[in-house]
PDB file of C-alpha atoms (C1' of nucleotides) in Angstrom:
ATOM      1  CA  MET W 266    -161.971   8.826  65.793  1.00  0.00           C
ATOM      2  CA  PRO W 267    -163.482   5.430  65.720  1.00  0.00           C
ATOM      3  CA  GLU W 268    -166.454   5.354  63.381  1.00  0.00           C
ATOM      4  CA  LEU W 269    -168.589   2.361  62.455  1.00  0.00           C
ATOM      5  CA  PRO W 270    -165.823   0.256  60.823  1.00  0.00           C
ATOM      6  CA  GLU W 271    -163.415   0.758  63.724  1.00  0.00           C
ATOM      7  CA  VAL W 272    -166.097   0.106  66.345  1.00  0.00           C
ATOM      8  CA  GLU W 273    -167.277  -2.982  64.456  1.00  0.00           C
ATOM      9  CA  THR W 274    -163.708  -4.296  64.320  1.00  0.00           C
ATOM     10  CA  ILE W 275    -163.465  -3.833  68.083  1.00  0.00           C
ATOM     11  CA  ARG W 276    -166.911  -5.374  68.652  1.00  0.00           C
ATOM     12  CA  ARG W 277    -165.967  -8.564  66.828  1.00  0.00           C
ATOM     13  CA  GLN W 278    -162.847  -8.981  68.933  1.00  0.00           C
ATOM     14  CA  LEU W 279    -164.673  -8.195  72.183  1.00  0.00           C
ATOM     15  CA  ASP W 280    -167.394 -10.676  71.311  1.00  0.00           C
ATOM     16  CA  THR W 281    -164.791 -13.425  70.964  1.00  0.00           C
ATOM     17  CA  LEU W 282    -162.689 -12.451  73.961  1.00  0.00           C
ATOM     18  CA  LEU W 283    -165.292 -11.261  76.450  1.00  0.00           C
ATOM     19  CA  THR W 284    -168.592 -13.087  75.938  1.00  0.00           C
ATOM     20  CA  GLY W 285    -169.157 -15.401  78.895  1.00  0.00           C
ATOM     21  CA  SER W 286    -166.728 -13.479  81.107  1.00  0.00           C
ATOM     22  CA  ARG W 287    -167.848 -12.153  84.451  1.00  0.00           C
ATOM     23  CA  LEU W 288    -167.069  -8.589  85.505  1.00  0.00           C
ATOM     24  CA  GLU W 289    -165.899  -8.969  89.112  1.00  0.00           C
ATOM     25  CA  GLU W 290    -164.535  -5.555  90.014  1.00  0.00           C
ATOM     26  CA  ALA W 291    -164.473  -2.147  88.367  1.00  0.00           C
ATOM     27  CA  TRP W 292    -162.623   1.130  88.707  1.00  0.00           C
ATOM     28  CA  ALA W 293    -162.984   4.501  87.016  1.00  0.00           C
ATOM     29  CA  VAL W 294    -161.551   7.981  87.356  1.00  0.00           C
ATOM     30  CA  PRO W 295    -163.926  10.333  89.203  1.00  0.00           C
ATOM     31  CA  ASP W 296    -165.379  11.858  86.039  1.00  0.00           C
ATOM     32  CA  PRO W 297    -169.121  11.703  85.341  1.00  0.00           C
ATOM     33  CA  LYS W 298    -168.403  10.806  81.713  1.00  0.00           C
ATOM     34  CA  VAL W 299    -167.066   7.373  82.690  1.00  0.00           C
ATOM     35  CA  GLN W 300    -167.903   6.824  86.353  1.00  0.00           C
ATOM     36  CA  ALA W 301    -170.837   4.539  85.510  1.00  0.00           C
ATOM     37  CA  ALA W 302    -168.206   1.926  84.655  1.00  0.00           C
ATOM     38  CA  THR W 303    -168.038   1.060  88.360  1.00  0.00           C
ATOM     39  CA  ARG W 304    -171.674  -0.054  88.252  1.00  0.00           C
ATOM     40  CA  ALA W 305    -170.903  -2.810  85.750  1.00  0.00           C
ATOM     41  CA  VAL W 306    -169.854  -5.436  88.310  1.00  0.00           C
ATOM     42  CA  HIS W 307    -170.999  -8.894  89.489  1.00  0.00           C
ATOM     43  CA  ALA W 308    -172.467  -9.561  86.052  1.00  0.00           C
ATOM     44  CA  THR W 309    -171.643 -11.737  83.049  1.00  0.00           C
ATOM     45  CA  VAL W 310    -171.182 -10.354  79.551  1.00  0.00           C
ATOM     46  CA  THR W 311    -173.710 -12.369  77.562  1.00  0.00           C
ATOM     47  CA  SER W 312    -173.122 -10.698  74.173  1.00  0.00           C
ATOM     48  CA  VAL W 313    -171.429  -7.713  72.553  1.00  0.00           C
ATOM     49  CA  HIS W 314    -173.455  -5.569  70.173  1.00  0.00           C
ATOM     50  CA  ARG W 315    -172.917  -2.350  68.258  1.00  0.00           C
ATOM     51  CA  ARG W 316    -175.315   0.424  67.282  1.00  0.00           C
ATOM     52  CA  GLY W 317    -173.729   3.124  65.173  1.00  0.00           C
ATOM     53  CA  LYS W 318    -170.536   4.012  67.009  1.00  0.00           C
ATOM     54  CA  TYR W 319    -171.780   2.703  70.366  1.00  0.00           C
ATOM     55  CA  LEU W 320    -170.627  -0.594  71.877  1.00  0.00           C
ATOM     56  CA  LEU W 321    -173.343  -2.334  73.884  1.00  0.00           C
ATOM     57  CA  LEU W 322    -172.261  -5.128  76.207  1.00  0.00           C
ATOM     58  CA  ALA W 323    -175.238  -7.135  77.481  1.00  0.00           C
ATOM     59  CA  LEU W 324    -174.892  -7.892  81.191  1.00  0.00           C
ATOM     60  CA  ASP W 325    -176.938 -10.957  82.222  1.00  0.00           C
ATOM     61  CA  ASP W 326    -179.464  -9.755  79.606  1.00  0.00           C
ATOM     62  CA  ARG W 327    -180.757  -7.262  82.185  1.00  0.00           C
ATOM     63  CA  HIS W 328    -178.453  -4.294  81.781  1.00  0.00           C
ATOM     64  CA  GLU W 329    -176.214  -2.883  79.110  1.00  0.00           C
ATOM     65  CA  LEU W 330    -172.735  -1.496  79.555  1.00  0.00           C
ATOM     66  CA  ILE W 331    -172.558   1.149  76.832  1.00  0.00           C
ATOM     67  CA  ILE W 332    -169.197   2.462  75.710  1.00  0.00           C
ATOM     68  CA  HIS W 333    -168.667   5.296  73.247  1.00  0.00           C
ATOM     69  CA  LEU W 334    -164.986   5.649  72.381  1.00  0.00           C
ATOM     70  CA  GLY W 335    -165.257   9.319  71.449  1.00  0.00           C
ATOM     71  CA  MET W 336    -162.223  10.573  69.600  1.00  0.00           C
ATOM     72  CA  THR W 337    -159.371   8.676  71.159  1.00  0.00           C
ATOM     73  CA  GLY W 338    -160.788   5.903  73.332  1.00  0.00           C
ATOM     74  CA  THR W 339    -159.156   2.465  73.200  1.00  0.00           C
ATOM     75  CA  LEU W 340    -160.039  -0.875  74.784  1.00  0.00           C
ATOM     76  CA  GLU W 341    -157.466  -3.481  75.706  1.00  0.00           C
ATOM     77  CA  ILE W 342    -157.632  -6.889  77.371  1.00  0.00           C
ATOM     78  CA  THR W 343    -154.692  -7.772  79.585  1.00  0.00           C
ATOM     79  CA  ASP W 344    -153.733 -10.810  81.645  1.00  0.00           C
ATOM     80  CA  THR W 345    -153.571  -8.842  84.890  1.00  0.00           C
ATOM     81  CA  LEU W 346    -154.784  -5.594  86.380  1.00  0.00           C
ATOM     82  CA  PRO W 347    -153.058  -2.592  84.802  1.00  0.00           C
ATOM     83  CA  THR W 348    -149.673  -1.501  86.038  1.00  0.00           C
ATOM     84  CA  ASP W 349    -149.409   1.189  83.351  1.00  0.00           C
ATOM     85  CA  ARG W 350    -151.858   3.910  84.352  1.00  0.00           C
ATOM     86  CA  HIS W 351    -151.084   6.061  81.299  1.00  0.00           C
ATOM     87  CA  LEU W 352    -154.333   7.663  80.063  1.00  0.00           C
ATOM     88  CA  LEU W 353    -156.303   5.103  82.022  1.00  0.00           C
ATOM     89  CA  ARG W 354    -159.962   6.043  82.516  1.00  0.00           C
ATOM     90  CA  ALA W 355    -161.555   2.767  83.658  1.00  0.00           C
ATOM     91  CA  TRP W 356    -160.920  -0.955  84.075  1.00  0.00           C
ATOM     92  CA  TRP W 357    -162.836  -4.105  84.890  1.00  0.00           C
ATOM     93  CA  ARG W 358    -161.324  -7.224  86.468  1.00  0.00           C
ATOM     94  CA  LEU W 359    -162.682 -10.374  84.869  1.00  0.00           C
ATOM     95  CA  GLY W 360    -163.477 -13.671  86.609  1.00  0.00           C
ATOM     96  CA  ASP W 361    -160.460 -15.411  85.108  1.00  0.00           C
ATOM     97  CA  GLY W 362    -158.024 -12.716  86.258  1.00  0.00           C
ATOM     98  CA  ARG W 363    -157.822 -10.828  82.970  1.00  0.00           C
ATOM     99  CA  ALA W 364    -158.782  -7.162  82.797  1.00  0.00           C
ATOM    100  CA  LEU W 365    -160.591  -4.941  80.309  1.00  0.00           C
ATOM    101  CA  LEU W 366    -158.942  -1.498  80.178  1.00  0.00           C
ATOM    102  CA  PHE W 367    -160.322   1.745  78.804  1.00  0.00           C
ATOM    103  CA  ARG W 368    -157.779   4.436  77.971  1.00  0.00           C
ATOM    104  CA  ASP W 369    -158.659   7.780  76.432  1.00  0.00           C
ATOM    105  CA  GLN W 370    -156.322  10.619  75.689  1.00  0.00           C
ATOM    106  CA  ARG W 371    -158.826  13.386  74.969  1.00  0.00           C
ATOM    107  CA  THR W 372    -161.436  12.014  77.359  1.00  0.00           C
ATOM    108  CA  PHE W 373    -164.346  12.412  74.948  1.00  0.00           C
ATOM    109  CA  GLY W 374    -165.305   8.777  75.497  1.00  0.00           C
ATOM    110  CA  ARG W 375    -168.340   7.971  77.624  1.00  0.00           C
ATOM    111  CA  ILE W 376    -169.502   4.981  79.623  1.00  0.00           C
ATOM    112  CA  SER W 377    -173.075   4.267  80.730  1.00  0.00           C
ATOM    113  CA  VAL W 378    -174.921   1.393  82.406  1.00  0.00           C
ATOM    114  CA  VAL W 379    -178.652   1.257  81.646  1.00  0.00           C
ATOM    115  CA  PRO W 380    -181.503  -1.259  81.817  1.00  0.00           C
ATOM    116  CA  THR W 381    -181.488  -3.264  78.585  1.00  0.00           C
ATOM    117  CA  GLY W 382    -182.905  -1.170  75.750  1.00  0.00           C
ATOM    118  CA  ASP W 383    -183.416   1.977  77.823  1.00  0.00           C
ATOM    119  CA  HIS W 384    -181.393   4.548  75.895  1.00  0.00           C
ATOM    120  CA  THR W 385    -183.276   7.650  77.002  1.00  0.00           C
ATOM    121  CA  SER W 386    -180.210   8.944  78.845  1.00  0.00           C
ATOM    122  CA  LEU W 387    -178.170   8.878  75.598  1.00  0.00           C
ATOM    123  CA  PRO W 388    -180.041  11.190  73.221  1.00  0.00           C
ATOM    124  CA  THR W 389    -178.048  10.370  70.084  1.00  0.00           C
ATOM    125  CA  LEU W 390    -178.347   6.615  70.626  1.00  0.00           C
ATOM    126  CA  HIS W 391    -182.018   7.009  71.495  1.00  0.00           C
ATOM    127  CA  ALA W 392    -182.740   8.807  68.223  1.00  0.00           C
ATOM    128  CA  LEU W 393    -180.230   6.835  66.162  1.00  0.00           C
ATOM    129  CA  GLY W 394    -181.113   6.119  62.552  1.00  0.00           C
ATOM    130  CA  PRO W 395    -180.992   2.675  60.919  1.00  0.00           C
ATOM    131  CA  GLU W 396    -177.804   0.676  60.622  1.00  0.00           C
ATOM    132  CA  PRO W 397    -176.345   1.189  57.134  1.00  0.00           C
ATOM    133  CA  PHE W 398    -176.448  -2.560  56.393  1.00  0.00           C
ATOM    134  CA  ASP W 399    -180.012  -3.002  57.665  1.00  0.00           C
ATOM    135  CA  ALA W 400    -181.995  -4.561  54.809  1.00  0.00           C
ATOM    136  CA  HIS W 401    -184.932  -2.340  55.739  1.00  0.00           C
ATOM    137  CA  LEU W 402    -182.886   0.703  54.799  1.00  0.00           C
ATOM    138  CA  THR W 403    -183.372   1.329  51.084  1.00  0.00           C
ATOM    139  CA  GLY W 404    -182.402   4.124  48.749  1.00  0.00           C
ATOM    140  CA  ASP W 405    -186.010   5.306  48.837  1.00  0.00           C
ATOM    141  CA  ARG W 406    -186.024   5.382  52.640  1.00  0.00           C
ATOM    142  CA  LEU W 407    -182.782   7.362  52.641  1.00  0.00           C
ATOM    143  CA  TYR W 408    -184.261   9.721  50.060  1.00  0.00           C
ATOM    144  CA  HIS W 409    -187.297  10.430  52.249  1.00  0.00           C
ATOM    145  CA  ALA W 410    -185.214  10.733  55.418  1.00  0.00           C
ATOM    146  CA  LEU W 411    -182.898  13.296  53.798  1.00  0.00           C
ATOM    147  CA  ARG W 412    -185.855  15.241  52.427  1.00  0.00           C
ATOM    148  CA  ALA W 413    -187.199  15.782  55.965  1.00  0.00           C
ATOM    149  CA  SER W 414    -184.459  18.342  56.641  1.00  0.00           C
ATOM    150  CA  ARG W 415    -182.959  21.172  54.637  1.00  0.00           C
ATOM    151  CA  SER W 416    -179.562  20.817  56.266  1.00  0.00           C
ATOM    152  CA  PRO W 417    -176.658  20.011  53.950  1.00  0.00           C
ATOM    153  CA  VAL W 418    -176.418  16.292  53.270  1.00  0.00           C
ATOM    154  CA  LYS W 419    -173.093  15.975  55.076  1.00  0.00           C
ATOM    155  CA  VAL W 420    -174.468  17.630  58.207  1.00  0.00           C
ATOM    156  CA  GLN W 421    -177.352  15.147  58.104  1.00  0.00           C
ATOM    157  CA  LEU W 422    -174.979  12.206  57.780  1.00  0.00           C
ATOM    158  CA  LEU W 423    -172.944  13.386  60.764  1.00  0.00           C
ATOM    159  CA  GLY W 424    -176.165  13.823  62.767  1.00  0.00           C
ATOM    160  CA  GLN W 425    -176.648  10.020  63.104  1.00  0.00           C
ATOM    161  CA  ARG W 426    -180.432  10.288  62.619  1.00  0.00           C
ATOM    162  CA  VAL W 427    -180.592   9.467  58.936  1.00  0.00           C
ATOM    163  CA  VAL W 428    -178.174   6.578  59.120  1.00  0.00           C
ATOM    164  CA  ALA W 429    -176.061   5.333  62.040  1.00  0.00           C
ATOM    165  CA  GLY W 430    -172.301   5.190  62.400  1.00  0.00           C
ATOM    166  CA  VAL W 431    -171.024   7.554  59.680  1.00  0.00           C
ATOM    167  CA  GLY W 432    -168.512  10.115  60.978  1.00  0.00           C
ATOM    168  CA  ASN W 433    -166.342  12.715  59.327  1.00  0.00           C
ATOM    169  CA  ILE W 434    -164.017  10.357  57.463  1.00  0.00           C
ATOM    170  CA  TYR W 435    -166.649   8.102  55.926  1.00  0.00           C
ATOM    171  CA  ALA W 436    -169.066  10.964  55.235  1.00  0.00           C
ATOM    172  CA  ASP W 437    -166.430  12.622  53.038  1.00  0.00           C
ATOM    173  CA  GLU W 438    -165.544   9.279  51.455  1.00  0.00           C
ATOM    174  CA  ALA W 439    -169.166   8.287  50.735  1.00  0.00           C
ATOM    175  CA  LEU W 440    -170.086  11.691  49.274  1.00  0.00           C
ATOM    176  CA  TRP W 441    -167.004  11.633  47.050  1.00  0.00           C
ATOM    177  CA  ASN W 442    -167.806   8.079  45.988  1.00  0.00           C
ATOM    178  CA  ALA W 443    -171.423   9.035  45.134  1.00  0.00           C
ATOM    179  CA  ALA W 444    -170.276  12.311  43.474  1.00  0.00           C
ATOM    180  CA  ILE W 445    -172.581  14.386  45.670  1.00  0.00           C
ATOM    181  CA  ALA W 446    -171.453  17.763  47.053  1.00  0.00           C
ATOM    182  CA  PRO W 447    -171.400  17.810  50.872  1.00  0.00           C
ATOM    183  CA  THR W 448    -173.346  21.098  50.769  1.00  0.00           C
ATOM    184  CA  ALA W 449    -176.221  19.637  48.734  1.00  0.00           C
ATOM    185  CA  THR W 450    -179.520  20.407  50.440  1.00  0.00           C
ATOM    186  CA  ARG W 451    -181.732  18.431  48.102  1.00  0.00           C
ATOM    187  CA  VAL W 452    -180.639  14.968  47.069  1.00  0.00           C
ATOM    188  CA  GLY W 453    -182.811  13.331  44.417  1.00  0.00           C
ATOM    189  CA  ARG W 454    -184.104   9.776  44.518  1.00  0.00           C
ATOM    190  CA  THR W 455    -181.495   8.319  42.182  1.00  0.00           C
ATOM    191  CA  ARG W 456    -178.646  10.051  43.973  1.00  0.00           C
ATOM    192  CA  ALA W 457    -179.982   8.876  47.342  1.00  0.00           C
ATOM    193  CA  HIS W 458    -179.704   5.337  46.008  1.00  0.00           C
ATOM    194  CA  ASP W 459    -176.148   6.113  44.875  1.00  0.00           C
ATOM    195  CA  LEU W 460    -175.355   7.540  48.302  1.00  0.00           C
ATOM    196  CA  LEU W 461    -176.591   4.471  50.160  1.00  0.00           C
ATOM    197  CA  ASP W 462    -174.576   2.240  47.833  1.00  0.00           C
ATOM    198  CA  ALA W 463    -171.523   4.440  48.463  1.00  0.00           C
ATOM    199  CA  ILE W 464    -171.985   4.417  52.250  1.00  0.00           C
ATOM    200  CA  ARG W 465    -172.194   0.619  52.223  1.00  0.00           C
ATOM    201  CA  THR W 466    -169.203   0.220  49.916  1.00  0.00           C
ATOM    202  CA  VAL W 467    -167.023   2.624  51.888  1.00  0.00           C
ATOM    203  CA  LEU W 468    -167.932   1.127  55.273  1.00  0.00           C
ATOM    204  CA  SER W 469    -167.586  -2.504  54.230  1.00  0.00           C
ATOM    205  CA  ASP W 470    -164.236  -1.839  52.553  1.00  0.00           C
ATOM    206  CA  ALA W 471    -163.035  -0.146  55.734  1.00  0.00           C
ATOM    207  CA  ILE W 472    -164.227  -3.071  57.873  1.00  0.00           C
ATOM    208  CA  ASP W 473    -162.367  -5.425  55.541  1.00  0.00           C
ATOM    209  CA  HIS W 474    -159.226  -3.358  56.211  1.00  0.00           C
ATOM    210  CA  GLY W 475    -159.746  -3.433  59.983  1.00  0.00           C
ATOM    211  CA  GLY W 476    -160.542   0.291  60.106  1.00  0.00           C
ATOM    212  CA  THR W 477    -158.661   3.494  59.380  1.00  0.00           C
ATOM    213  CA  ARG W 478    -155.550   4.349  61.339  1.00  0.00           C
ATOM    214  CA  LEU W 479    -155.895   7.922  62.535  1.00  0.00           C
ATOM    215  CA  ARG W 480    -154.651   9.331  65.789  1.00  0.00           C
ATOM    216  CA  ASP W 481    -155.040   6.788  68.558  1.00  0.00           C
ATOM    217  CA  TYR W 482    -157.296   4.205  66.968  1.00  0.00           C
ATOM    218  CA  ARG W 483    -156.359   0.677  67.950  1.00  0.00           C
ATOM    219  CA  SER W 484    -158.413  -2.465  68.063  1.00  0.00           C
ATOM    220  CA  ILE W 485    -158.309  -4.911  70.964  1.00  0.00           C
ATOM    221  CA  ASP W 486    -155.372  -6.839  69.539  1.00  0.00           C
ATOM    222  CA  GLY W 487    -153.415  -3.601  69.067  1.00  0.00           C
ATOM    223  CA  ASP W 488    -153.781  -3.501  65.281  1.00  0.00           C
ATOM    224  CA  THR W 489    -154.418  -0.109  63.772  1.00  0.00           C
ATOM    225  CA  GLY W 490    -156.173  -1.006  60.527  1.00  0.00           C
ATOM    226  CA  THR W 491    -154.983  -0.225  56.999  1.00  0.00           C
ATOM    227  CA  HIS W 492    -157.888   1.628  55.417  1.00  0.00           C
ATOM    228  CA  GLN W 493    -155.988   4.928  55.597  1.00  0.00           C
ATOM    229  CA  HIS W 494    -154.170   3.675  52.461  1.00  0.00           C
ATOM    230  CA  HIS W 495    -157.496   3.422  50.624  1.00  0.00           C
ATOM    231  CA  LEU W 496    -159.002   6.856  51.337  1.00  0.00           C
ATOM    232  CA  ASP W 497    -159.925   8.784  48.189  1.00  0.00           C
ATOM    233  CA  CYS W 498    -161.030  12.067  49.748  1.00  0.00           C
ATOM    234  CA  TYR W 499    -160.624  12.532  53.516  1.00  0.00           C
ATOM    235  CA  GLY W 500    -157.240  14.031  54.300  1.00  0.00           C
ATOM    236  CA  ARG W 501    -156.465  14.671  50.606  1.00  0.00           C
ATOM    237  CA  ALA W 502    -157.320  18.401  50.393  1.00  0.00           C
ATOM    238  CA  GLY W 503    -154.942  20.120  47.978  1.00  0.00           C
ATOM    239  CA  GLN W 504    -154.251  16.887  46.118  1.00  0.00           C
ATOM    240  CA  PRO W 505    -155.805  15.911  42.764  1.00  0.00           C
ATOM    241  CA  CYS W 506    -159.179  14.179  42.642  1.00  0.00           C
ATOM    242  CA  ARG W 507    -158.700  10.561  41.628  1.00  0.00           C
ATOM    243  CA  ARG W 508    -161.690  10.820  39.283  1.00  0.00           C
ATOM    244  CA  CYS W 509    -161.120  14.096  37.446  1.00  0.00           C
ATOM    245  CA  GLY W 510    -157.765  15.515  38.557  1.00  0.00           C
ATOM    246  CA  THR W 511    -159.227  18.712  40.042  1.00  0.00           C
ATOM    247  CA  ILE W 512    -157.499  19.818  43.231  1.00  0.00           C
ATOM    248  CA  LEU W 513    -159.678  18.751  46.170  1.00  0.00           C
ATOM    249  CA  SER W 514    -161.164  21.642  48.168  1.00  0.00           C
ATOM    250  CA  HIS W 515    -161.466  22.095  51.916  1.00  0.00           C
ATOM    251  CA  ARG W 516    -163.857  24.080  54.088  1.00  0.00           C
ATOM    252  CA  THR W 517    -165.679  23.924  57.382  1.00  0.00           C
ATOM    253  CA  LEU W 518    -169.212  22.567  57.184  1.00  0.00           C
ATOM    254  CA  GLY W 519    -171.376  22.012  60.239  1.00  0.00           C
ATOM    255  CA  GLY W 520    -168.290  22.729  62.327  1.00  0.00           C
ATOM    256  CA  ARG W 521    -166.302  19.905  60.734  1.00  0.00           C
ATOM    257  CA  GLY W 522    -163.451  19.929  58.292  1.00  0.00           C
ATOM    258  CA  THR W 523    -164.747  18.845  54.912  1.00  0.00           C
ATOM    259  CA  THR W 524    -162.835  17.770  51.821  1.00  0.00           C
ATOM    260  CA  TRP W 525    -164.526  17.418  48.434  1.00  0.00           C
ATOM    261  CA  CYS W 526    -164.096  17.825  44.689  1.00  0.00           C
ATOM    262  CA  ARG W 527    -165.893  20.944  43.526  1.00  0.00           C
ATOM    263  CA  HIS W 528    -165.852  19.675  39.945  1.00  0.00           C
ATOM    264  CA  CYS W 529    -167.269  16.176  40.087  1.00  0.00           C
ATOM    265  CA  GLN W 530    -169.286  16.285  43.311  1.00  0.00           C
ATOM    266  CA  ARG W 531    -172.514  18.001  42.249  1.00  0.00           C
ATOM    267  CA  ARG W 532    -175.101  19.833  44.268  1.00  0.00           C
TER     268      ARG W 532
ATOM    269  C1'  DC S  29    -188.723  19.646  68.398  1.00  0.00           C
ATOM    270  C1'  DG S  30    -185.303  21.015  64.950  1.00  0.00           C
ATOM    271  C1'  DG S  31    -181.384  23.801  64.222  1.00  0.00           C
ATOM    272  C1'  DG S  32    -177.502  26.363  65.520  1.00  0.00           C
ATOM    273  C1'  DG S  33    -173.831  27.351  68.573  1.00  0.00           C
ATOM    274  C1'  DT S  34    -170.809  25.994  72.554  1.00  0.00           C
ATOM    275  C1'  DT S  35    -168.308  22.868  75.341  1.00  0.00           C
ATOM    276  C1'  DC S  36    -165.328  19.185  76.624  1.00  0.00           C
ATOM    277  C1'  DC S  37    -159.750  17.906  75.969  1.00  0.00           C
ATOM    278  C1'  DT S  38    -154.801  17.702  74.633  1.00  0.00           C
ATOM    279  C1'  DG S  39    -151.020  16.473  71.185  1.00  0.00           C
ATOM    280  C1'  DG S  40    -149.409  18.458  67.307  1.00  0.00           C
ATOM    281  C1'  DC S  41    -148.516  22.149  64.471  1.00  0.00           C
ATOM    282  C1'  DC S  42    -147.751  27.040  63.116  1.00  0.00           C
ATOM    283  C1'  DG S  43    -145.713  31.524  63.476  1.00  0.00           C
ATOM    284  C1'  DC S  44    -142.855  34.613  65.746  1.00  0.00           C
TER     285       DC S  44
ATOM    286  C1'  DT R 117    -135.343  26.852  71.208  1.00  0.00           C
ATOM    287  C1'  DG R 118    -139.620  28.356  73.518  1.00  0.00           C
ATOM    288  C1'  DC R 119    -144.079  29.521  73.781  1.00  0.00           C
ATOM    289  C1'  DG R 120    -148.745  31.328  72.875  1.00  0.00           C
ATOM    290  C1'  DG R 121    -152.438  30.315  69.974  1.00  0.00           C
ATOM    291  C1'  DC R 122    -155.180  27.383  67.381  1.00  0.00           C
ATOM    292  C1'  DC R 123    -157.031  23.136  65.460  1.00  0.00           C
ATOM    293  C1'  DA R 124    -159.234  18.433  65.296  1.00  0.00           C
ATOM    294  C1'  DG R 125    -163.410  15.937  66.325  1.00  0.00           C
ATOM    295  C1'  DG R 126    -168.534  13.209  68.495  1.00  0.00           C
ATOM    296  C1'  DA R 127    -171.989  14.019  71.178  1.00  0.00           C
ATOM    297  C1'  DA R 128    -174.059  16.302  75.102  1.00  0.00           C
ATOM    298  C1'  DC R 129    -175.904  20.423  76.239  1.00  0.00           C
ATOM    299  C1'  DC R 130    -178.083  24.963  75.988  1.00  0.00           C
ATOM    300  C1'  DC R 131    -180.940  28.238  73.858  1.00  0.00           C
ATOM    301  C1'  DC R 132    -184.152  30.027  70.588  1.00  0.00           C
TER     302       DC R 132
END
DNA sequence: CGGGGTTCCTGGCCGC
DNA sequence: TGCGGCCAGGAACCCC
């Protein structure tokens, strides 16, 4: 499940490998979730951006090819058109003969082509909150944003409106790091500052490790990332908390598996 | 318009 | 060993 660190790792590689390349030909399976890929042709990739978990490839600065990897989407650049059609959902032939391939086992990934900046057809992107590393995002801003809803703090983090790019793994990690219970419905000013610090620490550490290897995540160069060795909370239910030794709890919250320490993460 | 529930999909895992 | 059933998970979608 690529979240911000995994998508950012992929973005950096795409930016190096794809910027300046022309998309000459495109193919996609006949599925509305990805069929827009075929409209990204006869255009040059002028830059590769990221917003939250979305990849945005600028095409001649007029359109954007938007890719969301969903749960299991991977991108790969090959020297020729694909011969291995395993899990293949879309491909683009580049001007120099290389190809950009999109594979996706669970087919949750989505591809769109829109006029630059027009995100109205992607409701989550359209209403996306600030990037976690945006200097305009402060602890006070996060405090006020969280206060606007009475949903549990973890549900708000997963909602992408308060801050962009945090998914299930890094929500659990950040809340553990900030010692805030995922079910907390009122987060005070000081703890909002702690939470923003924790989100930034967790995400930047994960980027430094090239992402977290879970399921099918792979970056462009095939690396899987090493952050899974640095997780303190996600995936550790039933094991002792690294802060206090209490066995980490697990429950469903907002429809998502949630791991936390009921002793040191306070409501 | 916010909030809650449902849907999409399939490998992996569990229990019998 | 085989198989039915269930789970994971982001975001679109539907409904109230």
